mmCIF file with all atom_site columns, N, CA and C in Angstrom:
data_model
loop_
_atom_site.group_PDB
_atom_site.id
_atom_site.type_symbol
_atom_site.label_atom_id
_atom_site.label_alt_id
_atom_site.label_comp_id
_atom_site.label_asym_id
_atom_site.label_entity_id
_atom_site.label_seq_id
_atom_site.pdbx_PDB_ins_code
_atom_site.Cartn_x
_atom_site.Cartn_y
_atom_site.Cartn_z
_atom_site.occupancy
_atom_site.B_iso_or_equiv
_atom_site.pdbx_formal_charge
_atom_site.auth_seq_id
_atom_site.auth_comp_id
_atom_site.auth_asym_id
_atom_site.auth_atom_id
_atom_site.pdbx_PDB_model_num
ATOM 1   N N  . UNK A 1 1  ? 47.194 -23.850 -25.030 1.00 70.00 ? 1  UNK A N  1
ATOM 2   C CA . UNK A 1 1  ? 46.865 -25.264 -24.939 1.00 70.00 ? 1  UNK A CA 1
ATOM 3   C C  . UNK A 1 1  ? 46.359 -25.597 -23.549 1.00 70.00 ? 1  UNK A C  1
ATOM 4   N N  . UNK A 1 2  ? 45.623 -26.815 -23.415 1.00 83.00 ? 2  UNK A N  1
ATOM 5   C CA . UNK A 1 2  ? 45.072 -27.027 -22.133 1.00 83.00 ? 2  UNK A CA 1
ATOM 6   C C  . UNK A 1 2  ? 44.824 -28.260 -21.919 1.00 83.00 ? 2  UNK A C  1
ATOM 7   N N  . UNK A 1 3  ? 46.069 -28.719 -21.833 1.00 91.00 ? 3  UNK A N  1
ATOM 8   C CA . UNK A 1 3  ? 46.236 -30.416 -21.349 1.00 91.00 ? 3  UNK A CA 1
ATOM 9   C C  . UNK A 1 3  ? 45.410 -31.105 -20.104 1.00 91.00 ? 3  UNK A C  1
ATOM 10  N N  . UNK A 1 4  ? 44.842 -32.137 -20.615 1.00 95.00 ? 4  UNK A N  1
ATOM 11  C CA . UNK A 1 4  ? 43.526 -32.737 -19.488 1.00 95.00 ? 4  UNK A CA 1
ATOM 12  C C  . UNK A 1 4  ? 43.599 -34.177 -20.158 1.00 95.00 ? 4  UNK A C  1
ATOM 13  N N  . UNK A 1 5  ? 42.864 -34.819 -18.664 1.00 96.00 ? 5  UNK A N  1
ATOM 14  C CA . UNK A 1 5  ? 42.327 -36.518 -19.287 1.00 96.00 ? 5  UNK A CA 1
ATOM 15  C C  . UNK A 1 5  ? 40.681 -36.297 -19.184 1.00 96.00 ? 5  UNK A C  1
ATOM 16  N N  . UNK A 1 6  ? 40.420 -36.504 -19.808 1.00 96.00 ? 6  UNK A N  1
ATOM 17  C CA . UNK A 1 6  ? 39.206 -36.858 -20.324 1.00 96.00 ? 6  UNK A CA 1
ATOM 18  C C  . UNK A 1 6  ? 38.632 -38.339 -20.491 1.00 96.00 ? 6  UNK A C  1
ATOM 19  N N  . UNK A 1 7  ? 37.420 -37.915 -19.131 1.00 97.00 ? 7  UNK A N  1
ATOM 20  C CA . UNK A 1 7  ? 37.028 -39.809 -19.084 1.00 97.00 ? 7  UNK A CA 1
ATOM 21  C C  . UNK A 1 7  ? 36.050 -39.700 -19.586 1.00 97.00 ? 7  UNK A C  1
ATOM 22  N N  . UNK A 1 8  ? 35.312 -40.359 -20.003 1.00 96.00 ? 8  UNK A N  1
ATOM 23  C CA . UNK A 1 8  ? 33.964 -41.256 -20.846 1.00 96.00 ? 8  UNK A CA 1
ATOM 24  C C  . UNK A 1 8  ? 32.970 -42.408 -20.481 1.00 96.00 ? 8  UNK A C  1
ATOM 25  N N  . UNK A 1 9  ? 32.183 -42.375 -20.699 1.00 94.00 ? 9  UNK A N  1
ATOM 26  C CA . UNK A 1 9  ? 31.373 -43.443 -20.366 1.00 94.00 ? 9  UNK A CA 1
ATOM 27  C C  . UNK A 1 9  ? 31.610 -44.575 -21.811 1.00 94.00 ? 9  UNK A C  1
ATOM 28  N N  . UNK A 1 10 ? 31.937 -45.217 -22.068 1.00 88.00 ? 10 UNK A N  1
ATOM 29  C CA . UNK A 1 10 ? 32.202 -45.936 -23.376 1.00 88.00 ? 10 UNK A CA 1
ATOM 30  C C  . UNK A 1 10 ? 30.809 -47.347 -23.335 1.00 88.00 ? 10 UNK A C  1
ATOM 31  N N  . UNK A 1 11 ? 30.719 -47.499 -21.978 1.00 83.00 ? 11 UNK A N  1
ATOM 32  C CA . UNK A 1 11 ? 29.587 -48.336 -21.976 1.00 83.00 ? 11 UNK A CA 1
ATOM 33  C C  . UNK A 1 11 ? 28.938 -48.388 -21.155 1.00 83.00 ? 11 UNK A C  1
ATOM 34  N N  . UNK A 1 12 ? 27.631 -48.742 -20.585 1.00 79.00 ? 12 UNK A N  1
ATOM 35  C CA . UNK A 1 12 ? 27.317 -48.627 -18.963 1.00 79.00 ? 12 UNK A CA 1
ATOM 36  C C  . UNK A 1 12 ? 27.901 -48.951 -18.145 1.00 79.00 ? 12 UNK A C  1
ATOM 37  N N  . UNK A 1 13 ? 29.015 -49.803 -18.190 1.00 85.00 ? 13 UNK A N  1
ATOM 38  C CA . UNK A 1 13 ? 30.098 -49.932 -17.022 1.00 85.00 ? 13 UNK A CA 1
ATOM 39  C C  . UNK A 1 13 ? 31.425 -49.841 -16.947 1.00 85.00 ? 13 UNK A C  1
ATOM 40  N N  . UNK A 1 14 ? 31.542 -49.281 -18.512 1.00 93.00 ? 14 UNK A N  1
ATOM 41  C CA . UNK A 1 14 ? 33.031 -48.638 -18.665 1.00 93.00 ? 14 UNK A CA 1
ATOM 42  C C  . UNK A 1 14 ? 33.331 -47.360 -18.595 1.00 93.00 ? 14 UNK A C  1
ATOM 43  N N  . UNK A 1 15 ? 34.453 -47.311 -18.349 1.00 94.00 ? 15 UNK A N  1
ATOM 44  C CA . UNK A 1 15 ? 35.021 -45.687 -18.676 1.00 94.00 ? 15 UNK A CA 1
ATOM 45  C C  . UNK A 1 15 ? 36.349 -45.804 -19.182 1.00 94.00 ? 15 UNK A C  1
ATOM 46  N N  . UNK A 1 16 ? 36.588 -45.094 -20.381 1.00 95.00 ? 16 UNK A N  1
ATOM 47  C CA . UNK A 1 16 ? 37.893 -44.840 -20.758 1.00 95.00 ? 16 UNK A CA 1
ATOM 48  C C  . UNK A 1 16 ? 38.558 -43.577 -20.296 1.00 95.00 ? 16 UNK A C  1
ATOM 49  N N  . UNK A 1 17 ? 39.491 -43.879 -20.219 1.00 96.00 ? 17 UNK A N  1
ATOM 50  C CA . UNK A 1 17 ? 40.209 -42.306 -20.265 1.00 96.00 ? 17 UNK A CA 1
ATOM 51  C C  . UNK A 1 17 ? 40.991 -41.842 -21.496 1.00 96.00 ? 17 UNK A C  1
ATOM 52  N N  . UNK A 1 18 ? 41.384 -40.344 -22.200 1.00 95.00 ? 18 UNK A N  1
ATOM 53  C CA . UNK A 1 18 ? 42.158 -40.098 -22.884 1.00 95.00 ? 18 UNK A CA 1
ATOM 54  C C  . UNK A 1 18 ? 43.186 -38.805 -22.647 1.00 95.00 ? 18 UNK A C  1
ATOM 55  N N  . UNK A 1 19 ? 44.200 -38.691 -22.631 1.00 94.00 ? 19 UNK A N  1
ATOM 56  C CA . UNK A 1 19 ? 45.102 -38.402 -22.542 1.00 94.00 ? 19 UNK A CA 1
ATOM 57  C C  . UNK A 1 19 ? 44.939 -36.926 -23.221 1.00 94.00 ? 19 UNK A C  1
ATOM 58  N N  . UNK A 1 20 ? 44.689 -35.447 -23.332 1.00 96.00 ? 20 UNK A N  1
ATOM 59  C CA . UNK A 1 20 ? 45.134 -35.129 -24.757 1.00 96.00 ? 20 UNK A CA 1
ATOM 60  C C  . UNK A 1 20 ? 45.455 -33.477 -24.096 1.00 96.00 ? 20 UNK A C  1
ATOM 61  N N  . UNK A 1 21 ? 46.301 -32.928 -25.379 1.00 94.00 ? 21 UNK A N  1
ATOM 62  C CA . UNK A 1 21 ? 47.050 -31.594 -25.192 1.00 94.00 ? 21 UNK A CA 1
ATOM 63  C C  . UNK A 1 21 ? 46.594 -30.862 -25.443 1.00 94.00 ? 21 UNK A C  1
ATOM 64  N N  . UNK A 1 22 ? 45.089 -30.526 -26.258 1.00 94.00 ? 22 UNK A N  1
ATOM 65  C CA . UNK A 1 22 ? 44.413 -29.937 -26.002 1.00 94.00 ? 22 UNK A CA 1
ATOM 66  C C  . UNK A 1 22 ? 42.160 -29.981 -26.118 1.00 94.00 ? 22 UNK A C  1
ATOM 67  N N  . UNK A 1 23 ? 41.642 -29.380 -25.602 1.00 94.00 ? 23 UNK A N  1
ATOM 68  C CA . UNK A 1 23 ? 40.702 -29.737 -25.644 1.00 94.00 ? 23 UNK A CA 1
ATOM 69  C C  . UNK A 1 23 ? 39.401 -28.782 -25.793 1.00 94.00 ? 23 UNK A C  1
ATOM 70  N N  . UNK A 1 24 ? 38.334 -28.357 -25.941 1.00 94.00 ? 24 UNK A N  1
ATOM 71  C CA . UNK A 1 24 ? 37.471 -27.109 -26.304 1.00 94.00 ? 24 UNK A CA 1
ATOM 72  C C  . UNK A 1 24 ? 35.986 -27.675 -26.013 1.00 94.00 ? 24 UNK A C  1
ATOM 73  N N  . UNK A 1 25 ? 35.007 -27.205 -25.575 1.00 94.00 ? 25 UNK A N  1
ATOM 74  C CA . UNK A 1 25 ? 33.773 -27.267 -25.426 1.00 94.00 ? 25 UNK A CA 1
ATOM 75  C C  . UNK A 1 25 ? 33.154 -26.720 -26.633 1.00 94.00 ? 25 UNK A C  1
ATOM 76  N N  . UNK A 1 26 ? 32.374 -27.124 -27.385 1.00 92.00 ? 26 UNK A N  1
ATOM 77  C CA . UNK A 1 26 ? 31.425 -26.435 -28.833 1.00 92.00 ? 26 UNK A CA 1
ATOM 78  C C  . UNK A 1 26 ? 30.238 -27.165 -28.336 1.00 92.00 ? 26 UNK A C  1
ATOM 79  N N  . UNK A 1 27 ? 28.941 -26.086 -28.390 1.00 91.00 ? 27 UNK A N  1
ATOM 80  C CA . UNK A 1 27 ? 27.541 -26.398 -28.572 1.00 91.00 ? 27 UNK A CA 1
ATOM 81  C C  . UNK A 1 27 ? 27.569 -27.693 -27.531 1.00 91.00 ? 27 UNK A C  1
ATOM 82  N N  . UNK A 1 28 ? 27.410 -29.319 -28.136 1.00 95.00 ? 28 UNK A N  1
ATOM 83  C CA . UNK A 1 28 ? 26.942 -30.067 -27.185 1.00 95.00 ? 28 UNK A CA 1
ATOM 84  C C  . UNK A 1 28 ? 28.310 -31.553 -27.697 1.00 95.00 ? 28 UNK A C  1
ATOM 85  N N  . UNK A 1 29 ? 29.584 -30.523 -28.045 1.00 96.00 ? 29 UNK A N  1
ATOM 86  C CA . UNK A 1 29 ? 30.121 -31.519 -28.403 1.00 96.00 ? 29 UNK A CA 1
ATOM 87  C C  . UNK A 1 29 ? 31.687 -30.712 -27.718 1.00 96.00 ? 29 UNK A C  1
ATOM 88  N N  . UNK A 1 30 ? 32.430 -32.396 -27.165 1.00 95.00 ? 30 UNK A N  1
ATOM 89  C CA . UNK A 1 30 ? 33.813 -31.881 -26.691 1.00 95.00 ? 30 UNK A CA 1
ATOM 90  C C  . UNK A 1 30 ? 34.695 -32.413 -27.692 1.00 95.00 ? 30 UNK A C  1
ATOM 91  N N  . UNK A 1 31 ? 35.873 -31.590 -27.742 1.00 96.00 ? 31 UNK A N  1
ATOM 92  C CA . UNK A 1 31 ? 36.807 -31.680 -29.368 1.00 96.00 ? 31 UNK A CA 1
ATOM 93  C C  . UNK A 1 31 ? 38.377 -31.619 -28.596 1.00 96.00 ? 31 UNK A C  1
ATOM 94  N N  . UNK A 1 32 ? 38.741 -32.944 -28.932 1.00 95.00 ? 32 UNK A N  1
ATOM 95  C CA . UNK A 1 32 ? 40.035 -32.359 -27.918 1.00 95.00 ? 32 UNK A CA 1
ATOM 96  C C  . UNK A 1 32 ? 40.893 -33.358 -28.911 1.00 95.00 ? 32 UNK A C  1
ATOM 97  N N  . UNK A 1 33 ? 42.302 -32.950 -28.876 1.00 95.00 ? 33 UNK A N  1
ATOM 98  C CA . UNK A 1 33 ? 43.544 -33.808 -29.346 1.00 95.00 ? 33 UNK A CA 1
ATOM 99  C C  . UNK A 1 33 ? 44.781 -34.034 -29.302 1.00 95.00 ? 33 UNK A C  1
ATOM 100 N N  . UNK A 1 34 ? 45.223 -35.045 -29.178 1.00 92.00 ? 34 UNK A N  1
ATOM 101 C CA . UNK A 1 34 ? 46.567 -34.903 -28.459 1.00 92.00 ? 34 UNK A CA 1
ATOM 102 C C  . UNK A 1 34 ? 47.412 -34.710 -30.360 1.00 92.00 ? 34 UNK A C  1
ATOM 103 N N  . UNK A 1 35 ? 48.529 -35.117 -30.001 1.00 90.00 ? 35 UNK A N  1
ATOM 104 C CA . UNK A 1 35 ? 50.209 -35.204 -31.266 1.00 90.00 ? 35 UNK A CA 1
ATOM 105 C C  . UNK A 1 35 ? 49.683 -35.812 -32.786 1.00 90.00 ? 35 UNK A C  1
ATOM 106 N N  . UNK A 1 36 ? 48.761 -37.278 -32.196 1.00 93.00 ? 36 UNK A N  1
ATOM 107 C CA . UNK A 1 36 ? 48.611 -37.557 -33.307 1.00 93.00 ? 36 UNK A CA 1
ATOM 108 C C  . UNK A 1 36 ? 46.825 -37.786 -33.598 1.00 93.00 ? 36 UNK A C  1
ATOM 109 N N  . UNK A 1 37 ? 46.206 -37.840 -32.700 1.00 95.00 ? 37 UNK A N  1
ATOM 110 C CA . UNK A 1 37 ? 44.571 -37.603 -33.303 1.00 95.00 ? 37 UNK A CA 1
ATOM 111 C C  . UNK A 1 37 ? 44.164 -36.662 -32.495 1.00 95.00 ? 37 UNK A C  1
ATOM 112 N N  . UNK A 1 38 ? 42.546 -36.871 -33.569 1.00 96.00 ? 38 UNK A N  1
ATOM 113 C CA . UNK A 1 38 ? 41.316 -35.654 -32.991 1.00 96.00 ? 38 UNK A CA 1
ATOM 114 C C  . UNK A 1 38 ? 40.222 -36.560 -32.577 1.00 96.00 ? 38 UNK A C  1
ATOM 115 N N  . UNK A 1 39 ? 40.044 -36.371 -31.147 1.00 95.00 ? 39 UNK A N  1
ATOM 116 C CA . UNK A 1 39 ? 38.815 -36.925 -30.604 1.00 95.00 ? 39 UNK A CA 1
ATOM 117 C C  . UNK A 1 39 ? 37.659 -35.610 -30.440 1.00 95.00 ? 39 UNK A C  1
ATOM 118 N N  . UNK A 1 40 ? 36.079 -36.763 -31.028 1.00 96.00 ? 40 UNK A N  1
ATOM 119 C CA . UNK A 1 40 ? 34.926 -35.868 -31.011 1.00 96.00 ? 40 UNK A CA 1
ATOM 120 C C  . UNK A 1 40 ? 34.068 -36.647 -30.336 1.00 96.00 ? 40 UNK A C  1
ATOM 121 N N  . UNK A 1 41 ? 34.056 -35.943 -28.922 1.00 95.00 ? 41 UNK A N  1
ATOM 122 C CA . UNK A 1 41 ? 33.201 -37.113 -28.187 1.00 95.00 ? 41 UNK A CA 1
ATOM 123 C C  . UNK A 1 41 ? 31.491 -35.920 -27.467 1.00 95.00 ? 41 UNK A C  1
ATOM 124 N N  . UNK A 1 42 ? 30.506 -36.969 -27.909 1.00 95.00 ? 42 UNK A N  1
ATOM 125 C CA . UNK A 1 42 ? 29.338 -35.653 -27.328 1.00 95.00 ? 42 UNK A CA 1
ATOM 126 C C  . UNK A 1 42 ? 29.701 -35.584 -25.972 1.00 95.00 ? 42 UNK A C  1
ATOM 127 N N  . UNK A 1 43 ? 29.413 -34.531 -25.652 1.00 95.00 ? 43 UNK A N  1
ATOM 128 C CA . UNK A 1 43 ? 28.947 -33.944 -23.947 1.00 95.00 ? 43 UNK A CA 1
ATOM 129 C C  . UNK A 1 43 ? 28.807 -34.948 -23.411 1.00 95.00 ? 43 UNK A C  1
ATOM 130 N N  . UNK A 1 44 ? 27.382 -35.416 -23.415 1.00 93.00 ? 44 UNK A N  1
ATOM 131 C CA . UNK A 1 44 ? 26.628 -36.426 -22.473 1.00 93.00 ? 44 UNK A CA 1
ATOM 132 C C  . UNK A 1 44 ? 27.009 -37.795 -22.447 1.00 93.00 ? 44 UNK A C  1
ATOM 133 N N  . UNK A 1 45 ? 28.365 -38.024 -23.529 1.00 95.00 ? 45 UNK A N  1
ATOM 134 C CA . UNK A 1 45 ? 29.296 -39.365 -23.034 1.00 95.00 ? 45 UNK A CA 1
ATOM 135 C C  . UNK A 1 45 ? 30.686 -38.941 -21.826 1.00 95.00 ? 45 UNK A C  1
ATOM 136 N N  . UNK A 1 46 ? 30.470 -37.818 -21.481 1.00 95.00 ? 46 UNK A N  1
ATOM 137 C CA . UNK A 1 46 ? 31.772 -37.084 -20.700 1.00 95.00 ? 46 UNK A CA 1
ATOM 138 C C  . UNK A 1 46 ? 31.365 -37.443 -19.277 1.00 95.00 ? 46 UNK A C  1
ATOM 139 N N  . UNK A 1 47 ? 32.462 -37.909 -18.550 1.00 95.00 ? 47 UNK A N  1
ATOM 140 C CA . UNK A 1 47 ? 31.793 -38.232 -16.985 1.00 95.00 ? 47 UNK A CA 1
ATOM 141 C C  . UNK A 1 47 ? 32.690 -37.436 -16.407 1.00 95.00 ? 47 UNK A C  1
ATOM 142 N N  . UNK A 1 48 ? 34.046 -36.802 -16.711 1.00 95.00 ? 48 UNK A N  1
ATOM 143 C CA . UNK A 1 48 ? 35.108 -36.092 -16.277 1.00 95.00 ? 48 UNK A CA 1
ATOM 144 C C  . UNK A 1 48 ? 35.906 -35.500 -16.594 1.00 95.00 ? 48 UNK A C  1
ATOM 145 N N  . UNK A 1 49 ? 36.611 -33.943 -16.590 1.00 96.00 ? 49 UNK A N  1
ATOM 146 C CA . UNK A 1 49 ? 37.258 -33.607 -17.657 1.00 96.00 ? 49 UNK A CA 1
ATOM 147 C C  . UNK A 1 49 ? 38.213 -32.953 -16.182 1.00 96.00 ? 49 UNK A C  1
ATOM 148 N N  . UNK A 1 50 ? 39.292 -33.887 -16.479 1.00 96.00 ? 50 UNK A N  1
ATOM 149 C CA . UNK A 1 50 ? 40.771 -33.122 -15.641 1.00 96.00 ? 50 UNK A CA 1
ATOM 150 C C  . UNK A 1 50 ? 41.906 -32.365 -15.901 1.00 96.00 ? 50 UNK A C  1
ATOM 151 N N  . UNK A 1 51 ? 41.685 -31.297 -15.724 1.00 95.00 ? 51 UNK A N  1
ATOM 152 C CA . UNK A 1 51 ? 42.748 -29.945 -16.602 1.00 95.00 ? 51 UNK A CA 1
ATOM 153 C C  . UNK A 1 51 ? 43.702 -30.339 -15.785 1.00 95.00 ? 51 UNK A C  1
ATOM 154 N N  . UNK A 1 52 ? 45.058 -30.532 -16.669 1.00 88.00 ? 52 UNK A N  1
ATOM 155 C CA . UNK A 1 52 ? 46.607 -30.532 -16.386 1.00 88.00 ? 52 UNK A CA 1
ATOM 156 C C  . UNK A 1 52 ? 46.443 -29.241 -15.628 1.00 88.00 ? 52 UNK A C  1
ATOM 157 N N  . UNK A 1 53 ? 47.794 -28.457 -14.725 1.00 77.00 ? 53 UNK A N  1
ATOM 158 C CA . UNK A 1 53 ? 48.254 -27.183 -14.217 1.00 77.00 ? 53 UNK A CA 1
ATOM 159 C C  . UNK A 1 53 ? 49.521 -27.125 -15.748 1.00 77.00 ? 53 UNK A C  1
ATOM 160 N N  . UNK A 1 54 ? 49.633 -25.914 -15.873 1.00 64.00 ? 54 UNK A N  1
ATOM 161 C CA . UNK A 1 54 ? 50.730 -26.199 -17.115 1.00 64.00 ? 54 UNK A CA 1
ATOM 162 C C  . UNK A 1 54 ? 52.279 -25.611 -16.336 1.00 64.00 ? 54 UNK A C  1
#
């Protein structure tokens, strides 16, 4: 597993962050999920991806 927050651009002047326990790079899409969902967010909405130390 590879716990990270994962920020986003959600709008031109937002950013969310998400929380999750684990997360994977595919083709042009990031796939990550914590306990109870699965987030599928493209690449090019990703502004930051912060790996936990475990």
């Amino acid at each position: 597993m590879t716990k990270a927050t994962i920020h986003i651009y959600s709008s031109s002047e937002t950013v969310e962050a998400y929380e999750v326990d684990n997360f994977k790079i595919n083709d042009n899409l990031v796939i990550a999920e914590d306990d109870i969902e699965k987030f599928i967010f493209p690449l090019s909405s990703i502004m930051m991806i912060e790996v936990s130390k475990k």
